[in-house]
mmCIF file of C-alpha atoms and ligand atoms in Angstrom:
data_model
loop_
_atom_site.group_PDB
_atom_site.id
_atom_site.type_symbol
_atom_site.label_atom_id
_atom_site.label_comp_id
_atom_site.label_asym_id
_atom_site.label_seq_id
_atom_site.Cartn_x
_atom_site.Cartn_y
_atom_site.Cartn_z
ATOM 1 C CA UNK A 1 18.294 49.363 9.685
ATOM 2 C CA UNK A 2 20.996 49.634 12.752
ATOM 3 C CA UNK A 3 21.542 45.229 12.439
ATOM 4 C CA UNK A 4 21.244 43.867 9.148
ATOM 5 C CA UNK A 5 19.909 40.250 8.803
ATOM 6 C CA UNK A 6 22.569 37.660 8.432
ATOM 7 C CA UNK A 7 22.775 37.311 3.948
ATOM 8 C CA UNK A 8 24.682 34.292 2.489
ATOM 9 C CA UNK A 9 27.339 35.907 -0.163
ATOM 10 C CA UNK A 10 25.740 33.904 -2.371
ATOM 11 C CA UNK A 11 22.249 35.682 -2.604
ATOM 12 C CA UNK A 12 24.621 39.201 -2.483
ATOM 13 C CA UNK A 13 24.047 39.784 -6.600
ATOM 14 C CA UNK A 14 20.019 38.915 -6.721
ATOM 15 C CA UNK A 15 19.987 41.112 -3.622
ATOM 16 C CA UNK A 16 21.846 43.662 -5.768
ATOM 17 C CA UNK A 17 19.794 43.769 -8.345
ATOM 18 C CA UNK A 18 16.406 43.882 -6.307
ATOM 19 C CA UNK A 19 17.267 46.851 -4.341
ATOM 20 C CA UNK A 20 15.306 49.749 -4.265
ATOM 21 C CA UNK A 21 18.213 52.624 -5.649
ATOM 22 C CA UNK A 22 17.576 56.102 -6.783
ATOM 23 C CA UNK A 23 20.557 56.978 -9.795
ATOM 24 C CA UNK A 24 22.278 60.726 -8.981
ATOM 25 C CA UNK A 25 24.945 60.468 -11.622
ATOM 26 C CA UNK A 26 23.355 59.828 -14.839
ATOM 27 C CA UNK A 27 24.097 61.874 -18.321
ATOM 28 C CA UNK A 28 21.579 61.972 -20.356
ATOM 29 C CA UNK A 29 23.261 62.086 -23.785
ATOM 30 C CA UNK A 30 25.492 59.075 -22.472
ATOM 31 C CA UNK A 31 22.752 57.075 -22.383
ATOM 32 C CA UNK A 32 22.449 56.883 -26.234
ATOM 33 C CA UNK A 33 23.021 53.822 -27.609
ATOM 34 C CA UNK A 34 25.172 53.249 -30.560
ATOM 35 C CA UNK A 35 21.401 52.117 -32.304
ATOM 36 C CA UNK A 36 19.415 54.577 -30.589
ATOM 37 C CA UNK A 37 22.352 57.375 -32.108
ATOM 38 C CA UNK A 38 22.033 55.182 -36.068
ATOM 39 C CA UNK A 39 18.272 55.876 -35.551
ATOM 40 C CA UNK A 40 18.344 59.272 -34.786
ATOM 41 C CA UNK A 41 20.930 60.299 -37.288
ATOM 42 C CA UNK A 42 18.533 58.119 -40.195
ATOM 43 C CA UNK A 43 15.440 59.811 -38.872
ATOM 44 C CA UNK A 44 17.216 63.507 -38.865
ATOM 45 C CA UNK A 45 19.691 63.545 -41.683
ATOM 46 C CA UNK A 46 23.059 63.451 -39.858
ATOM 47 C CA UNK A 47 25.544 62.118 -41.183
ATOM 48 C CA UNK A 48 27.857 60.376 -38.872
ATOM 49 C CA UNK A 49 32.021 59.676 -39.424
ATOM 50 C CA UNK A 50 31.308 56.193 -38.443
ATOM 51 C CA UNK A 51 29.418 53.542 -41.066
ATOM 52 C CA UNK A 52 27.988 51.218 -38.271
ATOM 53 C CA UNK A 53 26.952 50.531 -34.970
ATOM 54 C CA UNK A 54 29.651 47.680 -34.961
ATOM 55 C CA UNK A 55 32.429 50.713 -35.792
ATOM 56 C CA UNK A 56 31.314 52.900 -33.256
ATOM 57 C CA UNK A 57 31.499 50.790 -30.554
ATOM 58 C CA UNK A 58 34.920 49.869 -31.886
ATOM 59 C CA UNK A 59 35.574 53.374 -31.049
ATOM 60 C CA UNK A 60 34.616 53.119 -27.650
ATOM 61 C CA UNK A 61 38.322 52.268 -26.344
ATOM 62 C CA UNK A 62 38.862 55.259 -24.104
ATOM 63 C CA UNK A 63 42.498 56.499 -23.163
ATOM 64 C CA UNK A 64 41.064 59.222 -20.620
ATOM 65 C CA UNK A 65 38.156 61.606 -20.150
ATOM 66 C CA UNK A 66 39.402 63.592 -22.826
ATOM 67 C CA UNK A 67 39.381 60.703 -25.201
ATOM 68 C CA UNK A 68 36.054 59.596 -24.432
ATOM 69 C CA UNK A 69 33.998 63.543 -24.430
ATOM 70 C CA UNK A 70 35.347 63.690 -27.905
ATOM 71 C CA UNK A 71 33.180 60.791 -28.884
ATOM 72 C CA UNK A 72 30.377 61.383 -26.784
ATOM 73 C CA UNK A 73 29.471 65.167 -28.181
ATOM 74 C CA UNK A 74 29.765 64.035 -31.554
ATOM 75 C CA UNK A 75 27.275 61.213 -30.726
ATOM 76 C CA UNK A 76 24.974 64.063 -29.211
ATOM 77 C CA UNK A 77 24.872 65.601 -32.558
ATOM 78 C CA UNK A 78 22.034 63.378 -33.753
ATOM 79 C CA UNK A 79 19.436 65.181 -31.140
ATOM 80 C CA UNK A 80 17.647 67.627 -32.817
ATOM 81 C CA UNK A 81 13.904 68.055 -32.046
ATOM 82 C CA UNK A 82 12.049 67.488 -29.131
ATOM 83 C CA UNK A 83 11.104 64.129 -29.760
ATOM 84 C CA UNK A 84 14.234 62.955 -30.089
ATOM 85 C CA UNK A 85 15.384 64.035 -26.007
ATOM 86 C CA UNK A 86 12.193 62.307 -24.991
ATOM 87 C CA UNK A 87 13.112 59.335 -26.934
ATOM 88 C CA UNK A 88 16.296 59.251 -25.164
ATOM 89 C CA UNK A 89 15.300 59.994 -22.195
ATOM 90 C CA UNK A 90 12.426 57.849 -22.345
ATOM 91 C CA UNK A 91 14.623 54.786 -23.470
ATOM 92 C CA UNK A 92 16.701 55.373 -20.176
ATOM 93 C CA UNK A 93 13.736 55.702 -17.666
ATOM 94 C CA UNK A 94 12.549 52.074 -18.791
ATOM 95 C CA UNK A 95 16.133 50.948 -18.612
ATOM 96 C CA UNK A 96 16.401 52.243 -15.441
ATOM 97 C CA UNK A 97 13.538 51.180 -13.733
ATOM 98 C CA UNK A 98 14.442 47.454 -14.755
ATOM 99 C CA UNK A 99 17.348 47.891 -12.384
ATOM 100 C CA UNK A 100 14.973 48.494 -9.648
ATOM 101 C CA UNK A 101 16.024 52.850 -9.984
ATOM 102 C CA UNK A 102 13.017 54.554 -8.007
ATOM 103 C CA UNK A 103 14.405 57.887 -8.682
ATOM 104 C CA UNK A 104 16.873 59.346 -10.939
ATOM 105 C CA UNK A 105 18.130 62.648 -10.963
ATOM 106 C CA UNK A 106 19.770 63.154 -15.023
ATOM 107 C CA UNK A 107 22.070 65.455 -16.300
ATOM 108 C CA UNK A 108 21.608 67.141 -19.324
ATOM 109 C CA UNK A 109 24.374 69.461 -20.758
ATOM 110 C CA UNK A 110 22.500 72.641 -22.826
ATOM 111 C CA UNK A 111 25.330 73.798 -24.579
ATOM 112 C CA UNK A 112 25.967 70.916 -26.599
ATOM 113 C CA UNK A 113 23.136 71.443 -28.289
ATOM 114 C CA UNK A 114 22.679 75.487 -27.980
ATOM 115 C CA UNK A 115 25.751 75.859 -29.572
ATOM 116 C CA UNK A 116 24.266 73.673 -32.680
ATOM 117 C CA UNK A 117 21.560 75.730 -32.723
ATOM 118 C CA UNK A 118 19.034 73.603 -31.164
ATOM 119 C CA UNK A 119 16.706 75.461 -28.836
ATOM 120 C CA UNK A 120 17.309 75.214 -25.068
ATOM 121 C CA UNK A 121 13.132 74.856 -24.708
ATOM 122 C CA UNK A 122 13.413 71.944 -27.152
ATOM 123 C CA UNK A 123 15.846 70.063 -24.999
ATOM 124 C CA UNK A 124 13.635 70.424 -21.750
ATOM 125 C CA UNK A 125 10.660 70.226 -22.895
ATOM 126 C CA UNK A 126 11.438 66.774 -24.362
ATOM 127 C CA UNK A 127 13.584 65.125 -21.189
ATOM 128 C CA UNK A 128 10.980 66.647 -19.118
ATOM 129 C CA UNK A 129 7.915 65.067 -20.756
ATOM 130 C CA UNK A 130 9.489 61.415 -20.193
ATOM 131 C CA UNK A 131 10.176 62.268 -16.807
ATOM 132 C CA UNK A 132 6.528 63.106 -16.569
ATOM 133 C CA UNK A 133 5.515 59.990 -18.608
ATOM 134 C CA UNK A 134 7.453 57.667 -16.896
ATOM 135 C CA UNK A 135 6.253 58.654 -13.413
ATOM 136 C CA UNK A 136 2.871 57.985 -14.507
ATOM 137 C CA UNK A 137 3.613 54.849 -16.544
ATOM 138 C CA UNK A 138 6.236 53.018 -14.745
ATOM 139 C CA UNK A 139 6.383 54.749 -11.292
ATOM 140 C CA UNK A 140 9.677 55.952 -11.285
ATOM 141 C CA UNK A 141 10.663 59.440 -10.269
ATOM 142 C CA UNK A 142 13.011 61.776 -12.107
ATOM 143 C CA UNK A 143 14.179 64.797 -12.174
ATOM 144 C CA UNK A 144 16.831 67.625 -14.149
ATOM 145 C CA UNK A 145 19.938 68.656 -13.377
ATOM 146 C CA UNK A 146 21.175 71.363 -15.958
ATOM 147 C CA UNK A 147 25.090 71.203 -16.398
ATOM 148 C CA UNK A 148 27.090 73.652 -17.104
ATOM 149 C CA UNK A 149 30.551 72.529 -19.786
ATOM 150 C CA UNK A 150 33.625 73.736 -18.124
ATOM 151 C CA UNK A 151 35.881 73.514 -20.350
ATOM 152 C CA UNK A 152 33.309 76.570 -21.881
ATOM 153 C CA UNK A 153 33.397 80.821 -20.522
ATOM 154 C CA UNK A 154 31.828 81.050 -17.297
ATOM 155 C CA UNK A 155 30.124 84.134 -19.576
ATOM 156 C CA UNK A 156 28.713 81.306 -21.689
ATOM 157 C CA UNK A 157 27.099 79.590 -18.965
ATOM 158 C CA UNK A 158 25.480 82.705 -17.817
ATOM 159 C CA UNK A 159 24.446 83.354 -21.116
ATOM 160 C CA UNK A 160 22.812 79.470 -20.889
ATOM 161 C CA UNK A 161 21.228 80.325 -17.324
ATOM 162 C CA UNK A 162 19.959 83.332 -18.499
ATOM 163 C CA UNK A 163 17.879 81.239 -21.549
ATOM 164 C CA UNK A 164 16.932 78.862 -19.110
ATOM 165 C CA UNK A 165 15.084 81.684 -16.947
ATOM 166 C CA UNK A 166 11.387 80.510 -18.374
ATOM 167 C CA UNK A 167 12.037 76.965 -17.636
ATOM 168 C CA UNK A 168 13.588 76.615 -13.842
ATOM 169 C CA UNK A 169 10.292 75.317 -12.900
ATOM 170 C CA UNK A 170 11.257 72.026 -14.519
ATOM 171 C CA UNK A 171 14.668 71.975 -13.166
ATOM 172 C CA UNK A 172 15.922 71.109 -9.828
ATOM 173 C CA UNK A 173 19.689 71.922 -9.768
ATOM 174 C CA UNK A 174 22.604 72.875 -11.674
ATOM 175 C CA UNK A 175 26.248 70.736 -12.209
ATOM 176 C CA UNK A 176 29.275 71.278 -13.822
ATOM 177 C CA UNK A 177 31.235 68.521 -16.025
ATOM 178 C CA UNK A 178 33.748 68.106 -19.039
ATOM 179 C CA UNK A 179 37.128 68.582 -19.258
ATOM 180 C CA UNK A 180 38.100 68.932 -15.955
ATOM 181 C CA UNK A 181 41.915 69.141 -15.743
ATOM 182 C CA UNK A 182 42.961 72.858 -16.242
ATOM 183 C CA UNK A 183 39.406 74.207 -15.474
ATOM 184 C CA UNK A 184 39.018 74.069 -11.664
ATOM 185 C CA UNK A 185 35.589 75.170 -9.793
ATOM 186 C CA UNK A 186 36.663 78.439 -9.417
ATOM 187 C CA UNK A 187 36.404 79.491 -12.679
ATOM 188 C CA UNK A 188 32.368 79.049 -12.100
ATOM 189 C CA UNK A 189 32.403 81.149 -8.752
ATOM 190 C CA UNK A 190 29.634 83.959 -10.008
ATOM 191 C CA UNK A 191 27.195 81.946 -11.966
ATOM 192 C CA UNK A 192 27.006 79.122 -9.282
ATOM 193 C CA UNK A 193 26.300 82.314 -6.985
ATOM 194 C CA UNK A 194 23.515 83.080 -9.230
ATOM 195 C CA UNK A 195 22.257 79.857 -8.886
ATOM 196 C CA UNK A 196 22.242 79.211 -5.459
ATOM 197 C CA UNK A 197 20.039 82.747 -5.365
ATOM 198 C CA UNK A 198 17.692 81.268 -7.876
ATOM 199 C CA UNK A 199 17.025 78.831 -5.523
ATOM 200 C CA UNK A 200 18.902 75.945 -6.876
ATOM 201 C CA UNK A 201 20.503 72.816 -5.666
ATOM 202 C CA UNK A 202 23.917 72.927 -6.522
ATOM 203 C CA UNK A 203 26.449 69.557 -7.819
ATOM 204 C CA UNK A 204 29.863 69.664 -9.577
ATOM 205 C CA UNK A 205 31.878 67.015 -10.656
ATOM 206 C CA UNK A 206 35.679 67.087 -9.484
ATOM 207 C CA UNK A 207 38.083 64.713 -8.546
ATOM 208 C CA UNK A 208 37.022 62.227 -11.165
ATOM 209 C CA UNK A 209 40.973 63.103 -13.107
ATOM 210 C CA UNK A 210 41.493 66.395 -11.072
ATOM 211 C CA UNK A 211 43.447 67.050 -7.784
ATOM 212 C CA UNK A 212 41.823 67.114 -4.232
ATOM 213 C CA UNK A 213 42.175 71.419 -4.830
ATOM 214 C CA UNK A 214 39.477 71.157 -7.554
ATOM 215 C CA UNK A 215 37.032 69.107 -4.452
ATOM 216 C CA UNK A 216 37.847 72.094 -2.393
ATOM 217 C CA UNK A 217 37.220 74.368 -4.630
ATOM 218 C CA UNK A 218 33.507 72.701 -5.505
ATOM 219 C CA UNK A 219 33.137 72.749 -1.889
ATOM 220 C CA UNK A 220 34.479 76.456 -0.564
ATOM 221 C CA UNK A 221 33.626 78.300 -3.657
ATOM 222 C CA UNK A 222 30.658 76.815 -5.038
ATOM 223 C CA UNK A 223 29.248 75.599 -2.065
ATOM 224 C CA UNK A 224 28.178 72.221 -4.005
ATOM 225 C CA UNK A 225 25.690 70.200 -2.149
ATOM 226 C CA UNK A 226 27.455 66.537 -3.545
ATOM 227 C CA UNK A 227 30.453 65.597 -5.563
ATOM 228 C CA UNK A 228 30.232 63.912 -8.385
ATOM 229 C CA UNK A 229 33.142 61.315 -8.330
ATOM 230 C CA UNK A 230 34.919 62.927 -6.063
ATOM 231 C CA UNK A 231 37.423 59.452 -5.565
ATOM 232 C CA UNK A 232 40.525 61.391 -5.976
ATOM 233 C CA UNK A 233 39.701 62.531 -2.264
ATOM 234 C CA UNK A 234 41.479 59.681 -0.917
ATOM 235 C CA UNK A 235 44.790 61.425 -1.419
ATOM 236 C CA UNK A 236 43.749 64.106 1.251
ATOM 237 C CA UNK A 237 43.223 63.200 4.703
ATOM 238 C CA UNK A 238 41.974 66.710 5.947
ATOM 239 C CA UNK A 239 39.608 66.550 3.145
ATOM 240 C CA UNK A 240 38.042 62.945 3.911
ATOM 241 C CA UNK A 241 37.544 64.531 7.356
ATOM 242 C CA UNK A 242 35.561 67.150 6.385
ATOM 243 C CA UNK A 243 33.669 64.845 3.417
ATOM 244 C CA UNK A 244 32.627 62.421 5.977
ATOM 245 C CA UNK A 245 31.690 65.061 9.030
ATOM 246 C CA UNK A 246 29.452 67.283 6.873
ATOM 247 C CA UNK A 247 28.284 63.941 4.738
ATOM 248 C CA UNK A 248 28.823 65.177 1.418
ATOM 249 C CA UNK A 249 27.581 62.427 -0.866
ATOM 250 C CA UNK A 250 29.789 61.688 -3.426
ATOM 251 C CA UNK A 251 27.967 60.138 -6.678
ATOM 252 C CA UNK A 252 31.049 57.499 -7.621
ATOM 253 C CA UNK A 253 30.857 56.028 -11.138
ATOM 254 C CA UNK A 254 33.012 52.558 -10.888
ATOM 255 C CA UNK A 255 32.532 51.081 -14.296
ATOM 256 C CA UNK A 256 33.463 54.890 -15.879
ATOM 257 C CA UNK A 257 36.467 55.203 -13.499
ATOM 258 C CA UNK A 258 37.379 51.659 -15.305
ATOM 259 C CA UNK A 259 36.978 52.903 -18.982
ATOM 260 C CA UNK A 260 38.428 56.212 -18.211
ATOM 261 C CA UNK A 261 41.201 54.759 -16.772
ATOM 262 C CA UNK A 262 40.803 56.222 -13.514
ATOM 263 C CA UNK A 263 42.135 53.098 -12.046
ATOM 264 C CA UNK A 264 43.873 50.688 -14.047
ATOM 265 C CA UNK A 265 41.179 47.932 -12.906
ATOM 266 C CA UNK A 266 38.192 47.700 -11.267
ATOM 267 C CA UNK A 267 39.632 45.781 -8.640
ATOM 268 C CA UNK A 268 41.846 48.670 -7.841
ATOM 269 C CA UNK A 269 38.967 50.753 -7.162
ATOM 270 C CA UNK A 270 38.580 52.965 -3.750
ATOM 271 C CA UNK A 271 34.665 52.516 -3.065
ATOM 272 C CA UNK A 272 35.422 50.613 0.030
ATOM 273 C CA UNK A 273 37.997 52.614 1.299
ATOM 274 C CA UNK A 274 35.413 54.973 0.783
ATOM 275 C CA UNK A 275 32.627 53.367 2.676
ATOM 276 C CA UNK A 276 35.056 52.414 5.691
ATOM 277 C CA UNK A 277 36.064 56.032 6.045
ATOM 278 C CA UNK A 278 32.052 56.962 6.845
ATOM 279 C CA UNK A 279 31.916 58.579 3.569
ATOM 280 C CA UNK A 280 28.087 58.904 1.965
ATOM 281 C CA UNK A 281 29.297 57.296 -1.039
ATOM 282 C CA UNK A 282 26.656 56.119 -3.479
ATOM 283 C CA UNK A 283 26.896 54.073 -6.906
ATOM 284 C CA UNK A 284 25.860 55.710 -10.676
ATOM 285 C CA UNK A 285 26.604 54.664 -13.916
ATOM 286 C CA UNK A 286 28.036 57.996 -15.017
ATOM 287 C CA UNK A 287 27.511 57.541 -19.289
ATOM 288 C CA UNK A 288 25.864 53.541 -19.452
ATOM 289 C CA UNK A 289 25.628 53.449 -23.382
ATOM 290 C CA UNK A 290 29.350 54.232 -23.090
ATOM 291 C CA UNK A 291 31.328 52.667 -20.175
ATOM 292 C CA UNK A 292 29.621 48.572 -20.613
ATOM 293 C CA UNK A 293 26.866 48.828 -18.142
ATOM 294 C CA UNK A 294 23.896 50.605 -16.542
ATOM 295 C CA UNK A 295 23.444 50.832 -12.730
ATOM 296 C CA UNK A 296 22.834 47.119 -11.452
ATOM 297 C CA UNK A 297 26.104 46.467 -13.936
ATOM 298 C CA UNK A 298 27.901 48.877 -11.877
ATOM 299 C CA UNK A 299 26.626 47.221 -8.515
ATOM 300 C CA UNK A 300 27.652 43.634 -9.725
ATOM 301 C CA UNK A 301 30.426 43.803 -11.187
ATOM 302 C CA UNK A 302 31.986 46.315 -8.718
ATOM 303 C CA UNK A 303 30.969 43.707 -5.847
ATOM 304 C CA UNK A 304 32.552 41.010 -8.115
ATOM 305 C CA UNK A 305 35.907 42.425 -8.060
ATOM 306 C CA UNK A 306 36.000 44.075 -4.363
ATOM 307 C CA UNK A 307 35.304 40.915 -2.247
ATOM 308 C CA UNK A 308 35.598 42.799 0.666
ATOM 309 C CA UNK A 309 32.647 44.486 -0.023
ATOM 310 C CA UNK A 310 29.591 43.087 2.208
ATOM 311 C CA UNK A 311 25.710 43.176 1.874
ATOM 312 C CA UNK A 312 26.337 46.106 5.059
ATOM 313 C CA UNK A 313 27.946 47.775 2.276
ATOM 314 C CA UNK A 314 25.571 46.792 -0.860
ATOM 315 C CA UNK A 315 22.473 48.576 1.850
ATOM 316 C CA UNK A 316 24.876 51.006 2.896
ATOM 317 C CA UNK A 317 25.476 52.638 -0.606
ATOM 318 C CA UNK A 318 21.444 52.362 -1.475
ATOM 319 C CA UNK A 319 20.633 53.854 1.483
ATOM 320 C CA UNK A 320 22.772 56.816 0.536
ATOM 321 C CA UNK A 321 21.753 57.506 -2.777
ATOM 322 C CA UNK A 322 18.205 58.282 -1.209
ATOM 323 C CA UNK A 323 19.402 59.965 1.565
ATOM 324 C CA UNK A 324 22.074 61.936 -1.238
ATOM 325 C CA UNK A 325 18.851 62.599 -3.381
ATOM 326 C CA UNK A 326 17.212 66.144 -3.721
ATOM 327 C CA UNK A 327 13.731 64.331 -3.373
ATOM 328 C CA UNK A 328 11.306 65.222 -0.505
ATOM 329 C CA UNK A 329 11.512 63.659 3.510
ATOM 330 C CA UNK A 330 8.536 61.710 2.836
ATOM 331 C CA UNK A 331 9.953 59.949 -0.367
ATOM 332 C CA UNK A 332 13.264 59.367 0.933
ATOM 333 C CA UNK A 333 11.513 57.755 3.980
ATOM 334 C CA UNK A 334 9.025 55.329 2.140
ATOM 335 C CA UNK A 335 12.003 54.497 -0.018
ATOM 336 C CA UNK A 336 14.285 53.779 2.895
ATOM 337 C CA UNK A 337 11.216 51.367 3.925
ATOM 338 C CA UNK A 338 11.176 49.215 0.659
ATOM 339 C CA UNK A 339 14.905 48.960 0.903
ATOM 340 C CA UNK A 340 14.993 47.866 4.264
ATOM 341 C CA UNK A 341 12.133 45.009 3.486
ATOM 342 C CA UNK A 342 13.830 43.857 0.222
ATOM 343 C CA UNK A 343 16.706 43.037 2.610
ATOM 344 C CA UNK A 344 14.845 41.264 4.936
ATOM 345 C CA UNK A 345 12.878 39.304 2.697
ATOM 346 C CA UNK A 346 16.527 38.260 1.304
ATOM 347 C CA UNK A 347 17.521 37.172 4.866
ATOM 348 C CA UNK A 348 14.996 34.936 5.646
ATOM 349 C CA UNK A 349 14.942 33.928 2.083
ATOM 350 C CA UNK A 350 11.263 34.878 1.128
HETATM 351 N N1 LIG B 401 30.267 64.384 -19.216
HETATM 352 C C1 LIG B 401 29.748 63.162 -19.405
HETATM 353 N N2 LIG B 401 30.418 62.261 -18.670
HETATM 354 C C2 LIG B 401 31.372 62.945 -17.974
HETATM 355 C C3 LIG B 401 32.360 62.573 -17.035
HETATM 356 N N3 LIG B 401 32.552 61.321 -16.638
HETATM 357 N N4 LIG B 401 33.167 63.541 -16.552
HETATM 358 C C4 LIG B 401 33.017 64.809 -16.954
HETATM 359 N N5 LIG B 401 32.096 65.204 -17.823
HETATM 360 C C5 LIG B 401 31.269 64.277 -18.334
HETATM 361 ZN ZN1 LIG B 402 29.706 62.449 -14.965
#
């Protein structure tokens, strides 16, 4: 829509909420509840180092990334069988799709749970079935991103691309994530190679704690497609340039850049510098179970505490997750279409 429809401010969060969005910066393991990981660790036998679900969301007072992965891969040691990554996964589809998500694309990270000994085919087989299943039963779209840890051998995530040979079919790109400080993009240089040959879209997080080198480095060396948080950009104005000219989407995570202490308040946060400097920014919740909030939690409260944000900016940033999304032409353009009606049915107040 080139002129938006005069909204009050006051309609802004029901508007917010109603919006068509796809979801590009979703892990799969951080959307485990603290009940859904108590469940899981009943039903397989884990024990767990915490004695409720009260205690471990105590725990969930995060200094920094590193702080938080600790917690979050020893919560991903419950998942075992196949069942349980479709329950997961299946539990965040419905949760999604209450926030008005039409298409999610999810990371998974395999060698959390290769290295456990749980099979790589287990793990897909079981996020992939409630992908299928929730197409069919509550119309959402989703698809799998496989993501490779950094903080890990580039050798081990060949190794991990070389078990997931049999099973690209059900996979539509490959990321990178973790600890990022100290383990910049280039480190991955040959296996993201590999991948792009396979035929696959490529992603990396950087500039969530690292420097702008490390956005660079996703873009030069590994040719990613979009950045995932990528805020630390702001700090280079060569690379906002070239961000904004070749509109690579960053996936920003608000709420996580909170907990994470990314900024010291959510108030402080960039996204609108962002938007005003024609970047193709888009909003994700990042690890939901984790950082207080799925994706419409992200939209409100990050439009709470930015008042300069606008509703040109709340159709802005939906618009650009589709647009961001690997999904086909034709679905980006019949989303694009429900978007643009749910805003003008908020205009005139229909
Ligand atoms: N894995 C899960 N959440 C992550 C984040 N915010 N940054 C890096 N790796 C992650
Ligand atoms: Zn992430």
């Amino acid at each position: 829509m080139s002129r938006l429809p005069p909204i009050a401010p006051a309609r802004l969060p029901a508007l917010l909420a109603a919006a068509p969005k796809a979801e590009l910066h979703i892990h799969i393991e951080g959307s485990l509840e603290p009940e859904m990981i108590f469940a899981l660790a009943r039903r397989n036998g884990v024990a767990l180092p915490f004695d409720s679900v009260q205690v471990l969301r105590r725990a969930y007072a995060f200094s920094d990334l590193q702080s938080f992965l600790d917690i979050y891969y020893a919560g991903a040691s419950v998942l075992r069988h196949e069942q349980d990554f479709y329950d997961m996964a299946r539990a965040y589809l419905a949760r999604a799709a209450m926030d008005n998500v039409v298409h999610a694309e999810i990371f998974f990270d395999p060698q959390t749970h290769t290295t456990r000994g749980v099979a790589l085919e287990t793990v897909v087989r079981g996020l992939h079935r409630a992908c299928v299943d929730a197409r069919a039963e509550l119309g959402i779209s989703a698809t799998l991103i496989m993501s490779f840890l950094r903080h890990l051998s580039e050798e081990d995530a060949f190794a991990t691309l070389e078990q997931a040979m049999p099973l690209l079919g059900r996979i539509v790109g490959v990321g990178l994530d973790s600890s990022e400080l100290g383990h910049p993009p280039e480190k991955f240089a040959r296996v993201f190679a590999r991948c792009r040959q396979l035929g696959l879209h490529v992603v990396a997080h950087a500039g969530e704690e690292g420097p702008p080198a490390y956005i660079w480095g996703a873009l030069d060396v590994l040719k990613a497609e979009r950045i995932d948080h990528g805020v630390q950009a702001v700090h280079d104005a060569a690379l906002m340039q070239r961000l904004a000219a070749e509109r690579i989407p960053l996936t920003v995570c608000p709420l996580s850049n909170q907990k994470l202490r990314v900024f010291p308040d959510l108030s402080k946060h960039n996204l609108k510098q962002l938007l005003d400097a024609g970047l193709v920014a888009t909003v994700n919740s990042d690890d939901p179970a984790y950082f207080g909030g799925y994706i419409n939690d992200n939209f409100n409260q990050t439009f709470a505490a930015l008042p300069a944000l606008t509703a040109q900016d709340a159709w802005q940033l939906a618009s650009n997750s589709f647009e961001a999304s690997f999904a086909t032409a034709a679905d980006k353009r019949a989303w694009q279409g429900q978007l643009d009606e749910c805003f003008e049915r908020h205009a005139t107040g229909a």
